[in-house]
Amino acid sequence: MESIYYSICWHCHRRCKHCYEDRFHPYARDALEGVVAEAEANAPRIIANLPDRMTFLDRDEPDVTAPGGFREKVGRIILSGGEVLTDPVRTRVLYPIIEGLRAKYANRGGVKIVVQTTGDLVTKDIVTELLARGVWMISVAGIDDFHVGMEGDKKRVLQEKVTAIFKAAGMHPSGLDATKRKWTDEAGPIYSFFGATEDAWIGKLWPRGRAWKNGLSKATMADNFCNAWSGGLGFLDHRFSGSEVAIEPTGQIFPCCMKTGRALGNLTEEPLLEILDSLVGHPVYEAINAGDPGKMGLAQGWSVADFEAACHTKTPKGDDYANLCIGCDRFHETVMGPLLEQLRSKREADRQRRSSLETAK
């Protein structure tokens, strides 16, 4: 697989008004211990159910001499929050996850580990500790006017401060185009900066979380988040470039970072590739995989016109709003619960059958 986006813990030191997930916010005392303990307990099971190899075949680089006909490359796992550098998330969750991933893939082709942070908690010591654990990239995602203290020219001050720390640690800037999110082949350790700016792929803001409650999404029906990076496009084609899935701290997985109205499965219970392979050929998820969500309900009696009608709603502030993500949410909430449970039950039965055959040998 090319990419996995793993939000490792709900804790964040900020409560940004544009955040796509309400559960990312400050926690204290027992509540903090609760979300950290949850992340801490789930991480080993999630890692165990990740693919055996984090490599992929790059469709942009044909190679007739290579198995599969394309050049094999090392994929990446992006570790995000919330904010992964807060105490105790950093020490109890982030560092053990990095160490677990490095151990899992050490003799299986390797993995590129990306740590994503808002940037304001970056210190020389933390960077040293991350690089000592083999982190390939540190990506600063808070460079936009929505983050308090980053308005206008203020973000430049943080960027210059953090850049100096990165350079002193021997890191170099990535050539990654943050407005397109097309990753490049680069030797680490590298760093990058991006944010929810007008030119970025998330600039119009997803109709999710506090961004939705605060009426900040500017997306229209013309903005197909599904047919773009971090959307569902290509998520089922896990052997090839372009495939990415998103994981919550609970182990729930989704075909996109925006997250469908229902999860595909849970990685604390079953392997990721088994879940994805069980969805291949299913009309709903083939439509998402093709970046054409309007067709996801055809087999269940939802015409494209029905789906588009379901995309229209009112914002919490009472304004008219329409986006494909709204229709996807309504379809999943209305239709997909029983169907996803049927798929999960079939996977479980298949595992039990395989186990019985192995025992009988």
Short mmCIF file of C-alpha atoms in Angstrom, two decimals:
data_model
loop_
_atom_site.label_atom_id
_atom_site.label_comp_id
_atom_site.label_asym_id
_atom_site.label_seq_id
_atom_site.Cartn_x
_atom_site.Cartn_y
_atom_site.Cartn_z
CA MET A 1 0.00 0.00 0.00
CA GLU A 2 1.25 3.49 -0.79
CA SER A 3 -0.15 5.38 2.19
CA ILE A 4 -1.92 4.96 5.52
CA TYR A 5 -3.14 7.95 7.50
CA TYR A 6 -3.27 6.92 11.15
CA SER A 7 -4.71 9.36 13.69
CA ILE A 8 -3.16 7.85 16.78
CA CYS A 9 -4.97 9.67 19.62
CA TRP A 10 -7.89 12.07 20.09
CA HIS A 11 -5.91 14.43 22.34
CA CYS A 12 -4.95 17.85 20.96
CA HIS A 13 -3.76 20.98 22.69
CA ARG A 14 -5.94 23.08 20.37
CA ARG A 15 -9.64 23.38 19.63
CA CYS A 16 -9.41 24.81 16.11
CA LYS A 17 -12.64 26.16 14.66
CA HIS A 18 -11.93 24.50 11.29
CA CYS A 19 -11.11 21.01 12.59
CA TYR A 20 -12.84 18.17 10.77
CA GLU A 21 -13.23 16.08 13.95
CA ASP A 22 -14.91 17.22 17.18
CA ARG A 23 -13.07 14.57 19.19
CA PHE A 24 -9.73 16.32 18.58
CA HIS A 25 -9.51 18.72 21.50
CA PRO A 26 -7.78 19.19 24.87
CA TYR A 27 -8.45 16.51 27.49
CA ALA A 28 -7.49 16.73 31.15
CA ARG A 29 -7.06 14.41 34.13
CA ASP A 30 -9.23 11.27 33.84
CA ALA A 31 -10.43 12.16 30.34
CA LEU A 32 -6.84 12.55 29.15
CA GLU A 33 -5.85 9.26 30.70
CA GLY A 34 -8.85 7.66 29.01
CA VAL A 35 -7.98 8.67 25.45
CA VAL A 36 -4.26 7.97 25.93
CA ALA A 37 -4.94 4.55 27.45
CA GLU A 38 -7.32 3.74 24.58
CA ALA A 39 -4.71 4.69 21.98
CA GLU A 40 -2.00 2.85 23.89
CA ALA A 41 -4.04 -0.37 24.07
CA ASN A 42 -5.26 -0.31 20.47
CA ALA A 43 -1.97 0.52 18.74
CA PRO A 44 -0.29 -2.92 18.97
CA ARG A 45 -3.41 -4.64 17.60
CA ILE A 46 -3.73 -2.08 14.80
CA ILE A 47 -0.06 -2.51 13.85
CA ALA A 48 -0.44 -6.30 13.85
CA ASN A 49 -3.32 -6.00 11.35
CA LEU A 50 -1.55 -3.64 8.95
CA PRO A 51 -0.26 -5.12 5.66
CA ASP A 52 2.71 -7.49 5.91
CA ARG A 53 4.56 -5.18 3.50
CA MET A 54 4.23 -1.41 3.09
CA THR A 55 5.36 -1.35 -0.53
CA PHE A 56 3.46 -0.55 -3.72
CA LEU A 57 3.81 -0.69 -7.49
CA ASP A 58 4.15 2.78 -9.03
CA ARG A 59 1.90 3.00 -12.08
CA ASP A 60 3.90 6.04 -13.26
CA GLU A 61 7.05 3.93 -13.59
CA PRO A 62 6.55 0.82 -15.77
CA ASP A 63 9.32 -1.77 -15.47
CA VAL A 64 9.01 -4.88 -17.64
CA THR A 65 11.75 -6.58 -15.61
CA ALA A 66 9.92 -6.21 -12.30
CA PRO A 67 7.22 -8.51 -10.91
CA GLY A 68 3.89 -6.82 -11.53
CA GLY A 69 5.27 -4.73 -14.40
CA PHE A 70 5.96 -1.60 -12.36
CA ARG A 71 8.72 -0.38 -10.09
CA GLU A 72 8.16 -1.31 -6.44
CA LYS A 73 8.50 1.54 -3.95
CA VAL A 74 8.33 1.94 -0.19
CA GLY A 75 5.04 3.26 1.15
CA ARG A 76 4.45 5.57 4.08
CA ILE A 77 2.44 5.68 7.28
CA ILE A 78 1.45 9.16 8.41
CA LEU A 79 1.08 9.46 12.18
CA SER A 80 -1.19 12.31 13.11
CA GLY A 81 -3.60 13.45 15.80
CA GLY A 82 -4.98 15.47 17.31
CA GLU A 83 -1.49 16.55 18.19
CA VAL A 84 1.04 13.76 18.51
CA LEU A 85 3.71 15.82 20.29
CA THR A 86 1.71 16.57 23.44
CA ASP A 87 2.57 14.88 26.73
CA PRO A 88 1.81 12.06 27.35
CA VAL A 89 0.78 11.16 23.78
CA ARG A 90 4.32 11.55 22.51
CA THR A 91 5.95 9.21 25.01
CA ARG A 92 3.20 6.65 25.57
CA VAL A 93 1.67 6.43 22.11
CA LEU A 94 3.75 8.03 19.34
CA TYR A 95 7.20 6.66 20.19
CA PRO A 96 6.00 3.08 20.79
CA ILE A 97 4.05 3.16 17.51
CA ILE A 98 7.10 4.37 15.56
CA GLU A 99 9.22 1.65 17.16
CA GLY A 100 6.56 -0.98 16.45
CA LEU A 101 6.28 0.02 12.80
CA ARG A 102 10.04 0.03 12.33
CA ALA A 103 10.28 -3.45 13.83
CA LYS A 104 7.38 -4.83 11.78
CA TYR A 105 8.77 -3.68 8.44
CA ALA A 106 12.53 -3.90 9.11
CA ASN A 107 12.91 -7.10 7.07
CA ARG A 108 9.85 -6.64 4.85
CA GLY A 109 10.84 -3.86 2.49
CA GLY A 110 10.79 -1.03 5.02
CA VAL A 111 8.38 1.84 5.61
CA LYS A 112 8.55 5.63 5.47
CA ILE A 113 7.19 7.12 8.69
CA VAL A 114 5.75 10.63 8.60
CA VAL A 115 4.98 12.52 11.81
CA GLN A 116 2.38 15.25 11.30
CA THR A 117 2.17 18.08 13.81
CA THR A 118 0.75 21.58 14.08
CA GLY A 119 4.35 22.73 14.62
CA ASP A 120 4.20 24.89 17.71
CA LEU A 121 5.35 22.06 20.02
CA VAL A 122 8.43 21.18 17.93
CA THR A 123 11.69 21.40 19.89
CA LYS A 124 15.30 20.42 19.22
CA ASP A 125 15.07 17.51 21.67
CA ILE A 126 11.84 16.15 20.17
CA VAL A 127 13.27 16.30 16.64
CA THR A 128 16.36 14.46 17.84
CA GLU A 129 14.20 11.78 19.45
CA LEU A 130 12.07 11.38 16.29
CA LEU A 131 15.07 11.07 13.98
CA ALA A 132 16.74 8.59 16.33
CA ARG A 133 13.68 6.39 15.82
CA GLY A 134 14.02 6.56 12.04
CA VAL A 135 11.31 9.07 11.14
CA TRP A 136 11.52 9.92 7.42
CA MET A 137 9.51 13.16 7.39
CA ILE A 138 8.17 15.69 9.87
CA SER A 139 5.21 17.50 8.32
CA VAL A 140 3.97 20.73 9.87
CA ALA A 141 0.25 21.04 9.09
CA GLY A 142 -0.72 24.17 11.02
CA ILE A 143 0.42 26.85 8.57
CA ASP A 144 -2.86 28.67 7.96
CA ASP A 145 -4.96 31.50 9.34
CA PHE A 146 -7.38 29.13 11.13
CA HIS A 147 -4.81 28.18 13.76
CA VAL A 148 -4.75 30.69 16.62
CA GLY A 149 -1.45 32.57 16.62
CA MET A 150 -0.80 31.77 12.96
CA GLU A 151 -2.86 34.58 11.44
CA GLY A 152 -1.25 36.66 8.69
CA ASP A 153 2.52 37.05 9.00
CA LYS A 154 2.57 35.30 12.39
CA LYS A 155 2.84 31.92 10.69
CA ARG A 156 6.11 32.99 9.08
CA VAL A 157 7.69 33.45 12.52
CA LEU A 158 6.86 29.88 13.53
CA GLN A 159 7.93 28.51 10.17
CA GLU A 160 11.33 30.20 10.40
CA LYS A 161 11.85 29.00 13.98
CA VAL A 162 10.94 25.40 13.20
CA THR A 163 12.93 25.40 9.95
CA ALA A 164 16.05 26.38 11.90
CA ILE A 165 15.49 23.43 14.27
CA PHE A 166 15.03 21.05 11.34
CA LYS A 167 18.14 22.25 9.52
CA ALA A 168 20.27 22.08 12.67
CA ALA A 169 19.22 18.43 12.98
CA GLY A 170 20.45 17.69 9.44
CA MET A 171 17.03 17.63 7.77
CA HIS A 172 16.30 19.13 4.35
CA PRO A 173 13.12 20.56 2.85
CA SER A 174 10.83 18.28 0.89
CA GLY A 175 10.04 18.92 -2.75
CA LEU A 176 6.46 17.85 -2.01
CA ASP A 177 3.84 20.06 -3.61
CA ALA A 178 1.50 20.54 -0.69
CA THR A 179 -1.19 22.04 -2.93
CA LYS A 180 -1.48 18.78 -4.91
CA ARG A 181 -0.26 16.19 -2.40
CA LYS A 182 1.63 14.26 -5.07
CA TRP A 183 4.43 12.63 -3.12
CA THR A 184 7.94 12.37 -4.49
CA ASP A 185 10.84 9.97 -4.04
CA GLU A 186 13.15 11.66 -1.56
CA ALA A 187 15.84 10.53 0.83
CA GLY A 188 15.11 11.48 4.41
CA PRO A 189 15.08 12.97 6.84
CA ILE A 190 12.97 15.72 5.31
CA TYR A 191 10.42 18.29 6.47
CA SER A 192 7.43 20.03 4.93
CA PHE A 193 4.86 22.72 5.72
CA PHE A 194 1.23 23.04 4.68
CA GLY A 195 -2.18 24.15 5.94
CA ALA A 196 -5.79 24.74 5.00
CA THR A 197 -5.02 27.50 2.52
CA GLU A 198 -7.06 28.49 -0.51
CA ASP A 199 -4.69 26.79 -2.95
CA ALA A 200 -4.46 23.52 -1.01
CA TRP A 201 -6.53 20.39 -1.59
CA ILE A 202 -8.27 20.95 1.75
CA GLY A 203 -8.63 24.71 1.32
CA LYS A 204 -12.43 24.70 1.00
CA LEU A 205 -12.71 22.61 4.17
CA TRP A 206 -14.58 19.36 4.48
CA PRO A 207 -18.18 19.51 5.81
CA ARG A 208 -17.10 17.81 9.00
CA GLY A 209 -16.64 18.46 12.71
CA ARG A 210 -16.22 22.02 13.90
CA ALA A 211 -15.71 23.27 10.35
CA TRP A 212 -19.29 22.17 9.69
CA LYS A 213 -20.71 23.48 12.95
CA ASN A 214 -19.05 26.85 12.38
CA GLY A 215 -20.25 27.13 8.78
CA LEU A 216 -16.73 27.31 7.37
CA SER A 217 -16.89 24.85 4.48
CA LYS A 218 -16.96 26.60 1.11
CA ALA A 219 -17.29 23.38 -0.87
CA THR A 220 -20.03 23.06 -3.47
CA MET A 221 -21.36 20.20 -5.60
CA ALA A 222 -18.47 20.90 -7.97
CA ASP A 223 -15.95 19.99 -5.25
CA ASN A 224 -15.56 16.22 -5.39
CA PHE A 225 -13.32 15.45 -2.42
CA CYS A 226 -13.72 11.75 -3.22
CA ASN A 227 -11.90 12.16 -6.54
CA ALA A 228 -8.77 13.66 -5.03
CA TRP A 229 -5.85 12.94 -2.73
CA SER A 230 -7.00 11.75 0.71
CA GLY A 231 -10.38 11.00 -0.83
CA GLY A 232 -11.54 7.50 -1.69
CA LEU A 233 -9.95 7.48 -5.15
CA GLY A 234 -8.00 4.26 -5.66
CA PHE A 235 -8.26 3.10 -2.04
CA LEU A 236 -9.13 -0.50 -3.01
CA ASP A 237 -6.13 -0.84 -5.34
CA HIS A 238 -3.78 -1.42 -2.44
CA ARG A 239 -1.02 -3.01 -4.51
CA PHE A 240 -0.61 0.16 -6.57
CA SER A 241 0.20 3.85 -6.25
CA GLY A 242 -2.64 6.12 -5.16
CA SER A 243 -4.10 3.87 -2.47
CA GLU A 244 -4.63 5.33 0.99
CA VAL A 245 -6.93 4.59 3.93
CA ALA A 246 -7.55 6.46 7.18
CA ILE A 247 -7.47 4.90 10.65
CA GLU A 248 -8.96 6.27 13.88
CA PRO A 249 -7.46 5.71 17.35
CA THR A 250 -10.27 3.20 17.89
CA GLY A 251 -9.05 1.10 14.95
CA GLN A 252 -12.00 2.05 12.74
CA ILE A 253 -10.93 2.40 9.10
CA PHE A 254 -12.31 4.55 6.30
CA PRO A 255 -11.64 4.96 2.57
CA CYS A 256 -10.88 8.66 3.01
CA CYS A 257 -9.67 11.15 5.59
CA MET A 258 -13.10 12.84 5.54
CA LYS A 259 -14.54 9.50 6.70
CA THR A 260 -17.69 7.84 5.40
CA GLY A 261 -20.81 7.73 7.57
CA ARG A 262 -19.91 4.18 8.64
CA ALA A 263 -16.52 2.55 9.03
CA LEU A 264 -15.39 -0.25 6.73
CA GLY A 265 -14.20 -2.35 9.66
CA ASN A 266 -11.93 -2.25 12.69
CA LEU A 267 -8.22 -3.03 12.75
CA THR A 268 -8.24 -4.11 16.36
CA GLU A 269 -10.33 -7.09 15.16
CA GLU A 270 -9.23 -8.04 11.63
CA PRO A 271 -6.52 -7.44 9.01
CA LEU A 272 -6.70 -4.36 6.81
CA LEU A 273 -6.17 -6.16 3.50
CA GLU A 274 -8.87 -8.71 4.28
CA ILE A 275 -11.31 -5.86 4.81
CA LEU A 276 -10.31 -4.10 1.59
CA ASP A 277 -10.32 -7.26 -0.51
CA SER A 278 -13.82 -8.09 0.72
CA LEU A 279 -15.04 -4.80 -0.78
CA VAL A 280 -13.56 -5.34 -4.23
CA GLY A 281 -16.39 -5.67 -6.74
CA HIS A 282 -18.97 -4.20 -4.35
CA PRO A 283 -20.79 -1.46 -6.33
CA VAL A 284 -20.78 1.01 -3.43
CA TYR A 285 -17.05 0.87 -2.83
CA GLU A 286 -16.10 0.52 -6.47
CA ALA A 287 -17.87 3.86 -7.03
CA ILE A 288 -15.86 5.45 -4.22
CA ASN A 289 -12.70 3.78 -5.54
CA ALA A 290 -13.39 5.38 -8.94
CA GLY A 291 -13.92 8.80 -7.36
CA ASP A 292 -17.54 8.80 -8.57
CA PRO A 293 -19.62 8.77 -5.37
CA GLY A 294 -22.86 9.68 -7.12
CA LYS A 295 -23.07 6.12 -8.42
CA MET A 296 -22.53 4.38 -5.09
CA GLY A 297 -26.23 3.66 -4.54
CA LEU A 298 -27.21 2.33 -7.96
CA ALA A 299 -27.33 -1.32 -6.84
CA GLN A 300 -29.41 -0.34 -3.78
CA GLY A 301 -32.02 1.61 -5.75
CA TRP A 302 -30.52 5.07 -5.36
CA SER A 303 -30.27 6.73 -8.77
CA VAL A 304 -27.66 9.42 -9.38
CA ALA A 305 -30.51 11.94 -9.10
CA ASP A 306 -31.53 10.44 -5.73
CA PHE A 307 -27.95 10.69 -4.49
CA GLU A 308 -27.60 14.29 -5.64
CA ALA A 309 -30.87 15.21 -3.92
CA ALA A 310 -29.48 13.74 -0.69
CA CYS A 311 -26.44 16.04 -1.01
CA HIS A 312 -28.54 19.13 -0.24
CA THR A 313 -28.97 20.30 3.32
CA LYS A 314 -28.87 23.30 5.63
CA THR A 315 -25.81 24.26 7.63
CA PRO A 316 -26.13 24.59 11.42
CA LYS A 317 -26.37 28.33 10.76
CA GLY A 318 -29.36 27.82 8.44
CA ASP A 319 -27.66 28.41 5.10
CA ASP A 320 -28.29 26.29 2.01
CA TYR A 321 -25.45 23.85 1.39
CA ALA A 322 -24.75 20.99 -1.01
CA ASN A 323 -21.74 18.71 -1.36
CA LEU A 324 -21.19 15.08 -2.36
CA CYS A 325 -19.91 14.22 1.14
CA ILE A 326 -23.37 14.98 2.56
CA GLY A 327 -24.99 12.52 0.15
CA CYS A 328 -22.35 9.91 0.97
CA ASP A 329 -23.05 10.34 4.69
CA ARG A 330 -26.79 9.95 4.24
CA PHE A 331 -26.40 6.91 2.03
CA HIS A 332 -24.08 5.16 4.50
CA GLU A 333 -26.26 6.02 7.48
CA THR A 334 -29.44 4.91 5.70
CA VAL A 335 -28.31 1.87 3.75
CA MET A 336 -24.87 0.56 4.61
CA GLY A 337 -25.14 -0.58 8.24
CA PRO A 338 -26.64 -4.04 7.53
CA LEU A 339 -24.55 -4.51 4.38
CA LEU A 340 -21.28 -3.77 6.18
CA GLU A 341 -22.26 -6.16 8.96
CA GLN A 342 -22.93 -8.89 6.38
CA LEU A 343 -19.49 -8.33 4.90
CA ARG A 344 -17.86 -8.44 8.34
CA SER A 345 -19.67 -11.66 9.23
CA LYS A 346 -18.57 -13.27 5.97
CA ARG A 347 -14.94 -12.32 6.61
CA GLU A 348 -15.15 -13.79 10.10
CA ALA A 349 -16.66 -17.02 8.74
CA ASP A 350 -13.92 -17.23 6.12
CA ARG A 351 -11.23 -16.83 8.79
CA GLN A 352 -12.79 -19.53 10.93
CA ARG A 353 -12.98 -21.86 7.94
CA ARG A 354 -9.32 -21.28 7.08
CA SER A 355 -8.36 -21.85 10.70
CA SER A 356 -10.28 -25.12 10.78
CA LEU A 357 -8.56 -26.31 7.60
CA GLU A 358 -5.14 -25.45 9.04
CA THR A 359 -5.95 -27.31 12.27
CA ALA A 360 -7.08 -30.36 10.30
CA LYS A 361 -3.79 -30.62 8.39
#
